[in-house]
mmCIF file of N, CA and C in Angstrom:
data_model
loop_
_atom_site.group_PDB
_atom_site.id
_atom_site.type_symbol
_atom_site.label_atom_id
_atom_site.label_comp_id
_atom_site.label_asym_id
_atom_site.label_seq_id
_atom_site.Cartn_x
_atom_site.Cartn_y
_atom_site.Cartn_z
ATOM 1 N N MET A 1 128.843 94.380 123.858
ATOM 2 C CA MET A 1 127.422 94.269 123.601
ATOM 3 C C MET A 1 127.164 93.307 122.440
ATOM 4 N N ARG A 2 127.927 93.457 121.383
ATOM 5 C CA ARG A 2 127.747 92.608 120.206
ATOM 6 C C ARG A 2 128.032 91.140 120.556
ATOM 7 N N ARG A 3 129.067 90.921 121.361
ATOM 8 C CA ARG A 3 129.428 89.556 121.775
ATOM 9 C C ARG A 3 128.286 88.916 122.568
ATOM 10 N N GLY A 4 127.666 89.665 123.456
ATOM 11 C CA GLY A 4 126.551 89.169 124.251
ATOM 12 C C GLY A 4 125.351 88.819 123.390
ATOM 13 N N LEU A 5 125.098 89.629 122.378
ATOM 14 C CA LEU A 5 123.990 89.385 121.463
ATOM 15 C C LEU A 5 124.242 88.112 120.649
ATOM 16 N N THR A 6 125.465 87.960 120.190
ATOM 17 C CA THR A 6 125.819 86.753 119.432
ATOM 18 C C THR A 6 125.662 85.513 120.296
ATOM 19 N N THR A 7 126.132 85.574 121.526
ATOM 20 C CA THR A 7 126.008 84.445 122.455
ATOM 21 C C THR A 7 124.542 84.118 122.706
ATOM 22 N N ALA A 8 123.724 85.145 122.896
ATOM 23 C CA ALA A 8 122.298 84.923 123.134
ATOM 24 C C ALA A 8 121.632 84.268 121.930
ATOM 25 N N LEU A 9 121.978 84.713 120.727
ATOM 26 C CA LEU A 9 121.410 84.116 119.520
ATOM 27 C C LEU A 9 121.823 82.654 119.368
ATOM 28 N N VAL A 10 123.073 82.362 119.667
ATOM 29 C CA VAL A 10 123.549 80.979 119.590
ATOM 30 C C VAL A 10 122.800 80.115 120.597
ATOM 31 N N LEU A 11 122.633 80.593 121.811
ATOM 32 C CA LEU A 11 121.910 79.833 122.840
ATOM 33 C C LEU A 11 120.451 79.610 122.441
ATOM 34 N N LEU A 12 119.804 80.638 121.909
ATOM 35 C CA LEU A 12 118.411 80.484 121.484
ATOM 36 C C LEU A 12 118.301 79.465 120.350
ATOM 37 N N THR A 13 119.249 79.488 119.444
ATOM 38 C CA THR A 13 119.247 78.529 118.339
ATOM 39 C C THR A 13 119.406 77.113 118.879
ATOM 40 N N LEU A 14 120.332 76.926 119.810
ATOM 41 C CA LEU A 14 120.545 75.602 120.386
ATOM 42 C C LEU A 14 119.334 75.129 121.172
ATOM 43 N N ILE A 15 118.749 76.010 121.940
ATOM 44 C CA ILE A 15 117.564 75.643 122.730
ATOM 45 C C ILE A 15 116.415 75.288 121.797
ATOM 46 N N GLY A 16 116.253 76.063 120.731
ATOM 47 C CA GLY A 16 115.200 75.790 119.762
ATOM 48 C C GLY A 16 115.405 74.468 119.047
ATOM 49 N N ALA A 17 116.649 74.065 118.815
ATOM 50 C CA ALA A 17 116.939 72.830 118.094
ATOM 51 C C ALA A 17 116.862 71.606 118.992
ATOM 52 N N ALA A 18 117.014 71.812 120.280
ATOM 53 C CA ALA A 18 117.072 70.664 121.190
ATOM 54 C C ALA A 18 115.840 69.770 121.144
ATOM 55 N N PRO A 19 114.604 70.313 121.178
ATOM 56 C CA PRO A 19 113.450 69.417 121.143
ATOM 57 C C PRO A 19 113.401 68.571 119.871
ATOM 58 N N ASN A 20 113.736 69.149 118.741
ATOM 59 C CA ASN A 20 113.764 68.384 117.503
ATOM 60 C C ASN A 20 114.757 67.235 117.582
ATOM 61 N N ALA A 21 115.954 67.541 118.046
ATOM 62 C CA ALA A 21 116.989 66.513 118.164
ATOM 63 C C ALA A 21 116.551 65.441 119.153
ATOM 64 N N ALA A 22 115.954 65.872 120.262
ATOM 65 C CA ALA A 22 115.514 64.908 121.269
ATOM 66 C C ALA A 22 114.411 64.007 120.734
ATOM 67 N N SER A 23 113.455 64.567 119.993
ATOM 68 C CA SER A 23 112.378 63.728 119.476
ATOM 69 C C SER A 23 112.896 62.773 118.415
ATOM 70 N N GLN A 24 113.859 63.221 117.614
ATOM 71 C CA GLN A 24 114.474 62.342 116.618
ATOM 72 C C GLN A 24 115.194 61.198 117.329
ATOM 73 N N GLU A 25 115.932 61.512 118.359
ATOM 74 C CA GLU A 25 116.664 60.492 119.112
ATOM 75 C C GLU A 25 115.693 59.501 119.756
ATOM 76 N N THR A 26 114.623 59.997 120.371
ATOM 77 C CA THR A 26 113.647 59.121 121.011
ATOM 78 C C THR A 26 113.028 58.175 119.996
ATOM 79 N N TRP A 27 112.635 58.701 118.871
ATOM 80 C CA TRP A 27 112.028 57.880 117.827
ATOM 81 C C TRP A 27 112.986 56.790 117.371
ATOM 82 N N ARG A 28 114.226 57.142 117.152
ATOM 83 C CA ARG A 28 115.204 56.145 116.704
ATOM 84 C C ARG A 28 115.358 55.029 117.733
ATOM 85 N N TRP A 29 115.428 55.379 118.997
ATOM 86 C CA TRP A 29 115.632 54.361 120.024
ATOM 87 C C TRP A 29 114.363 53.553 120.290
ATOM 88 N N GLU A 30 113.201 54.096 120.007
ATOM 89 C CA GLU A 30 111.966 53.323 120.180
ATOM 90 C C GLU A 30 111.798 52.292 119.071
ATOM 91 N N ASP A 31 112.147 52.664 117.859
ATOM 92 C CA ASP A 31 111.938 51.786 116.710
ATOM 93 C C ASP A 31 113.209 51.130 116.196
ATOM 94 N N CYS A 32 114.358 51.459 116.800
ATOM 95 C CA CYS A 32 115.641 50.882 116.376
ATOM 96 C C CYS A 32 115.861 51.106 114.881
ATOM 97 N N ARG A 33 115.526 52.278 114.418
ATOM 98 C CA ARG A 33 115.621 52.584 112.988
ATOM 99 C C ARG A 33 116.705 53.646 112.793
ATOM 100 N N PHE A 34 117.946 53.176 112.674
ATOM 101 C CA PHE A 34 119.060 54.098 112.528
ATOM 102 C C PHE A 34 119.378 54.376 111.063
ATOM 103 N N ARG A 35 118.902 53.525 110.195
ATOM 104 C CA ARG A 35 118.929 53.721 108.744
ATOM 105 C C ARG A 35 117.693 53.034 108.207
ATOM 106 N N SER A 36 117.426 53.233 106.959
ATOM 107 C CA SER A 36 116.313 52.531 106.344
ATOM 108 C C SER A 36 116.801 51.189 105.836
ATOM 109 N N TYR A 37 116.463 50.148 106.545
ATOM 110 C CA TYR A 37 116.875 48.791 106.160
ATOM 111 C C TYR A 37 115.739 48.056 105.459
ATOM 112 N N MET A 38 114.790 48.784 104.909
ATOM 113 C CA MET A 38 113.651 48.121 104.300
ATOM 114 C C MET A 38 114.071 47.337 103.045
ATOM 115 N N ASN A 39 115.113 47.768 102.390
ATOM 116 C CA ASN A 39 115.636 47.064 101.222
ATOM 117 C C ASN A 39 116.959 46.423 101.633
ATOM 118 N N PRO A 40 117.096 45.116 101.524
ATOM 119 C CA PRO A 40 118.330 44.479 101.985
ATOM 120 C C PRO A 40 119.573 44.956 101.243
ATOM 121 N N ASP A 41 119.396 45.607 100.094
ATOM 122 C CA ASP A 41 120.545 46.109 99.354
ATOM 123 C C ASP A 41 120.940 47.524 99.765
ATOM 124 N N ASP A 42 120.186 48.139 100.700
ATOM 125 C CA ASP A 42 120.546 49.480 101.168
ATOM 126 C C ASP A 42 121.930 49.455 101.789
ATOM 127 N N ALA A 43 122.626 50.568 101.665
ATOM 128 C CA ALA A 43 123.940 50.686 102.281
ATOM 129 C C ALA A 43 123.791 50.659 103.801
ATOM 130 N N PHE A 44 124.734 50.066 104.469
ATOM 131 C CA PHE A 44 124.755 50.016 105.927
ATOM 132 C C PHE A 44 126.208 49.856 106.340
ATOM 133 N N ASN A 45 126.462 50.052 107.599
ATOM 134 C CA ASN A 45 127.816 49.821 108.089
ATOM 135 C C ASN A 45 127.766 49.199 109.480
ATOM 136 N N ARG A 46 128.903 48.762 109.936
ATOM 137 C CA ARG A 46 129.014 48.067 111.223
ATOM 138 C C ARG A 46 128.472 48.915 112.381
ATOM 139 N N THR A 47 128.780 50.200 112.366
ATOM 140 C CA THR A 47 128.325 51.082 113.445
ATOM 141 C C THR A 47 126.808 51.078 113.529
ATOM 142 N N GLU A 48 126.134 51.162 112.398
ATOM 143 C CA GLU A 48 124.676 51.169 112.399
ATOM 144 C C GLU A 48 124.107 49.829 112.845
ATOM 145 N N LEU A 49 124.741 48.732 112.435
ATOM 146 C CA LEU A 49 124.290 47.416 112.892
ATOM 147 C C LEU A 49 124.420 47.304 114.404
ATOM 148 N N LEU A 50 125.518 47.795 114.951
ATOM 149 C CA LEU A 50 125.716 47.753 116.403
ATOM 150 C C LEU A 50 124.706 48.634 117.128
ATOM 151 N N LEU A 51 124.321 49.756 116.519
ATOM 152 C CA LEU A 51 123.276 50.600 117.116
ATOM 153 C C LEU A 51 121.940 49.864 117.170
ATOM 154 N N VAL A 52 121.625 49.114 116.129
ATOM 155 C CA VAL A 52 120.372 48.349 116.126
ATOM 156 C C VAL A 52 120.422 47.268 117.208
ATOM 157 N N ILE A 53 121.553 46.597 117.348
ATOM 158 C CA ILE A 53 121.684 45.583 118.414
ATOM 159 C C ILE A 53 121.526 46.245 119.775
ATOM 160 N N ARG A 54 122.201 47.370 119.989
ATOM 161 C CA ARG A 54 122.102 48.069 121.272
ATOM 162 C C ARG A 54 120.660 48.475 121.550
ATOM 163 N N CYS A 55 119.978 48.980 120.550
ATOM 164 C CA CYS A 55 118.589 49.383 120.698
ATOM 165 C C CYS A 55 117.706 48.191 121.064
ATOM 166 N N GLY A 56 117.886 47.080 120.354
ATOM 167 C CA GLY A 56 117.111 45.881 120.656
ATOM 168 C C GLY A 56 117.296 45.418 122.089
ATOM 169 N N VAL A 57 118.528 45.447 122.546
ATOM 170 C CA VAL A 57 118.826 45.022 123.920
ATOM 171 C C VAL A 57 118.253 46.010 124.931
ATOM 172 N N ARG A 58 118.169 47.280 124.571
ATOM 173 C CA ARG A 58 117.527 48.267 125.451
ATOM 174 C C ARG A 58 116.032 47.977 125.576
ATOM 175 N N LEU A 59 115.412 47.573 124.461
ATOM 176 C CA LEU A 59 113.978 47.271 124.489
ATOM 177 C C LEU A 59 113.681 45.946 125.180
ATOM 178 N N TRP A 60 114.514 44.938 124.914
ATOM 179 C CA TRP A 60 114.296 43.588 125.428
ATOM 180 C C TRP A 60 115.602 43.060 126.017
ATOM 181 N N PRO A 61 115.812 43.260 127.306
ATOM 182 C CA PRO A 61 117.070 42.813 127.919
ATOM 183 C C PRO A 61 117.300 41.318 127.686
ATOM 184 N N VAL A 62 118.541 40.979 127.429
ATOM 185 C CA VAL A 62 118.926 39.592 127.171
ATOM 186 C C VAL A 62 120.019 39.182 128.135
ATOM 187 N N TYR A 63 120.112 37.879 128.362
ATOM 188 C CA TYR A 63 121.180 37.345 129.193
ATOM 189 C C TYR A 63 122.529 37.723 128.573
ATOM 190 N N GLY A 64 123.399 38.289 129.361
ATOM 191 C CA GLY A 64 124.709 38.695 128.867
ATOM 192 C C GLY A 64 124.728 40.082 128.269
ATOM 193 N N GLY A 65 123.550 40.694 128.109
ATOM 194 C CA GLY A 65 123.444 42.067 127.642
ATOM 195 C C GLY A 65 123.953 42.288 126.226
ATOM 196 N N TYR A 66 124.297 43.525 125.988
ATOM 197 C CA TYR A 66 124.743 43.964 124.666
ATOM 198 C C TYR A 66 125.989 43.184 124.210
ATOM 199 N N ALA A 67 126.933 42.985 125.104
ATOM 200 C CA ALA A 67 128.172 42.290 124.729
ATOM 201 C C ALA A 67 127.877 40.883 124.218
ATOM 202 N N LYS A 68 126.975 40.187 124.858
ATOM 203 C CA LYS A 68 126.605 38.834 124.426
ATOM 204 C C LYS A 68 125.897 38.874 123.074
ATOM 205 N N ALA A 69 124.992 39.817 122.895
ATOM 206 C CA ALA A 69 124.258 39.931 121.627
ATOM 207 C C ALA A 69 125.218 40.186 120.466
ATOM 208 N N VAL A 70 126.205 41.034 120.683
ATOM 209 C CA VAL A 70 127.204 41.308 119.647
ATOM 210 C C VAL A 70 128.078 40.089 119.416
ATOM 211 N N SER A 71 128.483 39.442 120.484
ATOM 212 C CA SER A 71 129.334 38.254 120.380
ATOM 213 C C SER A 71 128.667 37.148 119.569
ATOM 214 N N VAL A 72 127.391 36.910 119.812
ATOM 215 C CA VAL A 72 126.657 35.878 119.071
ATOM 216 C C VAL A 72 126.579 36.259 117.591
ATOM 217 N N ALA A 73 126.257 37.515 117.294
ATOM 218 C CA ALA A 73 126.159 37.962 115.903
ATOM 219 C C ALA A 73 127.497 37.847 115.183
ATOM 220 N N GLU A 74 128.568 38.232 115.853
ATOM 221 C CA GLU A 74 129.894 38.144 115.233
ATOM 222 C C GLU A 74 130.293 36.694 114.990
ATOM 223 N N CYS A 75 129.985 35.835 115.937
ATOM 224 C CA CYS A 75 130.322 34.417 115.789
ATOM 225 C C CYS A 75 129.483 33.759 114.694
ATOM 226 N N GLU A 76 128.203 34.065 114.666
ATOM 227 C CA GLU A 76 127.306 33.428 113.697
ATOM 228 C C GLU A 76 127.603 33.845 112.259
ATOM 229 N N SER A 77 127.852 35.152 112.043
ATOM 230 C CA SER A 77 127.951 35.636 110.656
ATOM 231 C C SER A 77 129.058 36.647 110.405
ATOM 232 N N GLY A 78 129.815 37.008 111.445
ATOM 233 C CA GLY A 78 130.761 38.107 111.276
ATOM 234 C C GLY A 78 130.034 39.427 111.063
ATOM 235 N N LEU A 79 128.815 39.516 111.568
ATOM 236 C CA LEU A 79 127.909 40.667 111.380
ATOM 237 C C LEU A 79 127.595 40.891 109.897
ATOM 238 N N GLY A 80 127.490 39.803 109.170
ATOM 239 C CA GLY A 80 127.190 39.892 107.743
ATOM 240 C C GLY A 80 125.717 39.688 107.453
ATOM 241 N N PRO A 81 125.020 40.745 107.051
ATOM 242 C CA PRO A 81 123.581 40.645 106.783
ATOM 243 C C PRO A 81 123.211 39.647 105.692
ATOM 244 N N ARG A 82 124.082 39.426 104.725
ATOM 245 C CA ARG A 82 123.785 38.496 103.629
ATOM 246 C C ARG A 82 124.440 37.129 103.848
ATOM 247 N N ALA A 83 124.899 36.869 105.052
ATOM 248 C CA ALA A 83 125.568 35.598 105.344
ATOM 249 C C ALA A 83 124.602 34.429 105.150
ATOM 250 N N THR A 84 125.106 33.367 104.549
ATOM 251 C CA THR A 84 124.318 32.147 104.373
ATOM 252 C C THR A 84 125.158 30.959 104.819
ATOM 253 N N ASN A 85 124.472 29.938 105.223
ATOM 254 C CA ASN A 85 125.110 28.711 105.678
ATOM 255 C C ASN A 85 124.543 27.584 104.824
ATOM 256 N N PRO A 86 125.382 26.652 104.371
ATOM 257 C CA PRO A 86 124.873 25.571 103.521
ATOM 258 C C PRO A 86 123.789 24.722 104.191
ATOM 259 N N ASN A 87 123.709 24.795 105.508
ATOM 260 C CA ASN A 87 122.680 24.032 106.225
ATOM 261 C C ASN A 87 121.342 24.758 106.286
ATOM 262 N N GLY A 88 121.245 25.934 105.647
ATOM 263 C CA GLY A 88 119.953 26.612 105.564
ATOM 264 C C GLY A 88 119.716 27.680 106.611
ATOM 265 N N TYR A 89 120.750 28.387 107.020
ATOM 266 C CA TYR A 89 120.625 29.468 107.989
ATOM 267 C C TYR A 89 121.065 30.765 107.324
ATOM 268 N N TYR A 90 120.361 31.877 107.672
ATOM 269 C CA TYR A 90 120.543 33.105 106.918
ATOM 270 C C TYR A 90 120.628 34.351 107.794
ATOM 271 N N GLY A 91 121.382 35.334 107.312
ATOM 272 C CA GLY A 91 121.430 36.649 107.931
ATOM 273 C C GLY A 91 122.398 36.752 109.089
ATOM 274 N N ILE A 92 122.347 37.875 109.748
ATOM 275 C CA ILE A 92 123.279 38.198 110.827
ATOM 276 C C ILE A 92 123.243 37.160 111.942
ATOM 277 N N TYR A 93 122.059 36.749 112.352
ATOM 278 C CA TYR A 93 121.934 35.779 113.440
ATOM 279 C C TYR A 93 121.664 34.362 112.938
ATOM 280 N N GLN A 94 121.843 34.140 111.636
ATOM 281 C CA GLN A 94 121.758 32.806 111.055
ATOM 282 C C GLN A 94 120.482 32.065 111.448
ATOM 283 N N PHE A 95 119.366 32.654 111.100
ATOM 284 C CA PHE A 95 118.063 32.045 111.353
ATOM 285 C C PHE A 95 117.751 30.950 110.344
ATOM 286 N N ALA A 96 117.117 29.884 110.799
ATOM 287 C CA ALA A 96 116.440 28.953 109.899
ATOM 288 C C ALA A 96 115.150 29.663 109.481
ATOM 289 N N PRO A 97 114.744 29.554 108.227
ATOM 290 C CA PRO A 97 113.521 30.246 107.799
ATOM 291 C C PRO A 97 112.304 29.923 108.664
ATOM 292 N N SER A 98 112.166 28.691 109.095
ATOM 293 C CA SER A 98 111.004 28.327 109.916
ATOM 294 C C SER A 98 111.052 29.010 111.285
ATOM 295 N N THR A 99 112.219 29.115 111.873
ATOM 296 C CA THR A 99 112.350 29.794 113.170
ATOM 297 C C THR A 99 112.058 31.277 113.014
ATOM 298 N N PHE A 100 112.614 31.879 111.973
ATOM 299 C CA PHE A 100 112.371 33.296 111.725
ATOM 300 C C PHE A 100 110.874 33.557 111.559
ATOM 301 N N ALA A 101 110.208 32.716 110.782
ATOM 302 C CA ALA A 101 108.763 32.869 110.555
ATOM 303 C C ALA A 101 107.984 32.732 111.860
ATOM 304 N N SER A 102 108.382 31.797 112.717
ATOM 305 C CA SER A 102 107.654 31.622 113.978
ATOM 306 C C SER A 102 107.868 32.807 114.914
ATOM 307 N N VAL A 103 109.069 33.372 114.917
ATOM 308 C CA VAL A 103 109.320 34.567 115.741
ATOM 309 C C VAL A 103 108.510 35.743 115.199
ATOM 310 N N HIS A 104 108.418 35.841 113.883
ATOM 311 C CA HIS A 104 107.640 36.932 113.295
ATOM 312 C C HIS A 104 106.158 36.787 113.646
ATOM 313 N N THR A 105 105.646 35.584 113.559
ATOM 314 C CA THR A 105 104.237 35.342 113.884
ATOM 315 C C THR A 105 103.966 35.576 115.370
ATOM 316 N N ARG A 106 104.877 35.127 116.216
ATOM 317 C CA ARG A 106 104.710 35.233 117.675
ATOM 318 C C ARG A 106 104.525 36.682 118.117
ATOM 319 N N TRP A 107 105.265 37.608 117.514
ATOM 320 C CA TRP A 107 105.192 39.017 117.899
ATOM 321 C C TRP A 107 104.759 39.891 116.726
ATOM 322 N N ARG A 108 103.829 39.404 115.931
ATOM 323 C CA ARG A 108 103.388 40.102 114.727
ATOM 324 C C ARG A 108 102.936 41.539 115.002
ATOM 325 N N ALA A 109 102.153 41.767 116.027
ATOM 326 C CA ALA A 109 101.650 43.121 116.322
ATOM 327 C C ALA A 109 102.814 44.073 116.618
ATOM 328 N N LEU A 110 103.804 43.599 117.316
ATOM 329 C CA LEU A 110 104.985 44.412 117.611
ATOM 330 C C LEU A 110 105.706 44.804 116.331
ATOM 331 N N TRP A 111 105.943 43.829 115.453
ATOM 332 C CA TRP A 111 106.655 44.109 114.203
ATOM 333 C C TRP A 111 105.873 45.082 113.327
ATOM 334 N N GLU A 112 104.559 44.940 113.313
ATOM 335 C CA GLU A 112 103.737 45.858 112.524
ATOM 336 C C GLU A 112 103.839 47.277 113.062
ATOM 337 N N ARG A 113 103.788 47.427 114.395
ATOM 338 C CA ARG A 113 103.898 48.753 114.999
ATOM 339 C C ARG A 113 105.248 49.387 114.698
ATOM 340 N N MET A 114 106.307 48.593 114.721
ATOM 341 C CA MET A 114 107.661 49.107 114.504
ATOM 342 C C MET A 114 108.041 49.190 113.024
ATOM 343 N N GLY A 115 107.217 48.632 112.161
ATOM 344 C CA GLY A 115 107.552 48.632 110.745
ATOM 345 C C GLY A 115 108.697 47.695 110.412
ATOM 346 N N VAL A 116 108.716 46.541 111.062
ATOM 347 C CA VAL A 116 109.780 45.548 110.841
ATOM 348 C C VAL A 116 109.234 44.463 109.917
ATOM 349 N N PRO A 117 109.812 44.321 108.729
ATOM 350 C CA PRO A 117 109.291 43.341 107.782
ATOM 351 C C PRO A 117 109.691 41.913 108.141
ATOM 352 N N ALA A 118 108.967 40.967 107.575
ATOM 353 C CA ALA A 118 109.317 39.551 107.724
ATOM 354 C C ALA A 118 110.340 39.220 106.647
ATOM 355 N N ALA A 119 111.547 39.765 106.799
ATOM 356 C CA ALA A 119 112.592 39.615 105.786
ATOM 357 C C ALA A 119 113.870 39.162 106.471
ATOM 358 N N ILE A 120 114.227 37.915 106.272
ATOM 359 C CA ILE A 120 115.347 37.313 106.979
ATOM 360 C C ILE A 120 116.682 37.993 106.666
ATOM 361 N N TYR A 121 116.856 38.531 105.452
ATOM 362 C CA TYR A 121 118.098 39.212 105.088
ATOM 363 C C TYR A 121 118.089 40.704 105.432
ATOM 364 N N ASN A 122 116.968 41.227 105.883
ATOM 365 C CA ASN A 122 116.898 42.619 106.281
ATOM 366 C C ASN A 122 117.653 42.756 107.607
ATOM 367 N N PRO A 123 118.742 43.526 107.670
ATOM 368 C CA PRO A 123 119.561 43.573 108.887
ATOM 369 C C PRO A 123 118.789 43.973 110.140
ATOM 370 N N ARG A 124 117.993 45.030 110.047
ATOM 371 C CA ARG A 124 117.214 45.484 111.208
ATOM 372 C C ARG A 124 116.249 44.398 111.652
ATOM 373 N N SER A 125 115.573 43.795 110.702
ATOM 374 C CA SER A 125 114.609 42.751 111.009
ATOM 375 C C SER A 125 115.286 41.536 111.640
ATOM 376 N N ASN A 126 116.380 41.083 111.065
ATOM 377 C CA ASN A 126 117.085 39.907 111.574
ATOM 378 C C ASN A 126 117.566 40.141 113.004
ATOM 379 N N ILE A 127 118.147 41.309 113.238
ATOM 380 C CA ILE A 127 118.649 41.636 114.578
ATOM 381 C C ILE A 127 117.512 41.693 115.584
ATOM 382 N N LEU A 128 116.456 42.429 115.265
ATOM 383 C CA LEU A 128 115.371 42.594 116.239
ATOM 384 C C LEU A 128 114.648 41.284 116.511
ATOM 385 N N HIS A 129 114.464 40.456 115.489
ATOM 386 C CA HIS A 129 113.847 39.149 115.718
ATOM 387 C C HIS A 129 114.730 38.304 116.650
ATOM 388 N N ALA A 130 116.029 38.342 116.444
ATOM 389 C CA ALA A 130 116.941 37.546 117.274
ATOM 390 C C ALA A 130 116.954 38.031 118.714
ATOM 391 N N VAL A 131 117.063 39.337 118.905
ATOM 392 C CA VAL A 131 117.125 39.874 120.270
ATOM 393 C C VAL A 131 115.809 39.636 120.997
ATOM 394 N N ARG A 132 114.686 39.806 120.296
ATOM 395 C CA ARG A 132 113.386 39.563 120.940
ATOM 396 C C ARG A 132 113.250 38.103 121.349
ATOM 397 N N LYS A 133 113.666 37.190 120.474
ATOM 398 C CA LYS A 133 113.601 35.766 120.792
ATOM 399 C C LYS A 133 114.529 35.431 121.958
ATOM 400 N N ALA A 134 115.751 35.955 121.925
ATOM 401 C CA ALA A 134 116.707 35.682 122.999
ATOM 402 C C ALA A 134 116.221 36.241 124.334
ATOM 403 N N SER A 135 115.531 37.373 124.299
ATOM 404 C CA SER A 135 114.994 37.947 125.525
ATOM 405 C C SER A 135 113.942 37.028 126.145
ATOM 406 N N ALA A 136 113.113 36.440 125.307
ATOM 407 C CA ALA A 136 112.040 35.571 125.802
ATOM 408 C C ALA A 136 112.515 34.156 126.104
ATOM 409 N N ASP A 137 113.424 33.629 125.257
ATOM 410 C CA ASP A 137 113.760 32.203 125.315
ATOM 411 C C ASP A 137 115.222 31.904 125.640
ATOM 412 N N GLY A 138 116.059 32.931 125.733
ATOM 413 C CA GLY A 138 117.484 32.719 125.955
ATOM 414 C C GLY A 138 118.221 32.514 124.641
ATOM 415 N N TRP A 139 119.520 32.336 124.721
ATOM 416 C CA TRP A 139 120.375 32.193 123.547
ATOM 417 C C TRP A 139 120.534 30.756 123.087
ATOM 418 N N GLY A 140 119.815 29.811 123.663
ATOM 419 C CA GLY A 140 119.979 28.403 123.368
ATOM 420 C C GLY A 140 119.797 27.995 121.908
ATOM 421 N N ALA A 141 119.059 28.780 121.127
ATOM 422 C CA ALA A 141 118.820 28.440 119.726
ATOM 423 C C ALA A 141 120.048 28.685 118.855
ATOM 424 N N TRP A 142 121.034 29.406 119.370
ATOM 425 C CA TRP A 142 122.218 29.742 118.586
ATOM 426 C C TRP A 142 123.414 28.911 119.023
ATOM 427 N N GLY A 143 124.074 28.313 118.051
ATOM 428 C CA GLY A 143 125.242 27.492 118.331
ATOM 429 C C GLY A 143 126.393 28.277 118.917
ATOM 430 N N CYS A 144 126.475 29.550 118.610
ATOM 431 C CA CYS A 144 127.567 30.391 119.103
ATOM 432 C C CYS A 144 127.311 30.939 120.501
ATOM 433 N N ALA A 145 126.173 30.656 121.039
ATOM 434 C CA ALA A 145 125.859 31.191 122.365
ATOM 435 C C ALA A 145 126.618 30.412 123.402
#
């Protein structure tokens, strides 16, 4: 009897927790916000960067899919959010500031809804701007494509 009661309590706890976990998961995948990247100095890791890339590709399919998006990022910067190039390219996807600004302006309402800043070194912002641009225009803007 005691074992059955314990099992029932565990099941009720799990069932009660499921909607919370599901809504948290849905929110993360809608906004691609796996950590707070609002400050470029925030701690982050490769796994979280890859989650943001995967999320972006889920929202805006790109030629070559997730594997291509990761390949371009690794080739461009080694997935380094603070990567710089002497020719004036910055961040994970090595944006020129003018290109980054035009992508931000082009989809300004989207970025505002998602809380994505116009910050070239912000990992979440750099990734989402790149994936959105690649979805609309292809990978031609990147030398590593």
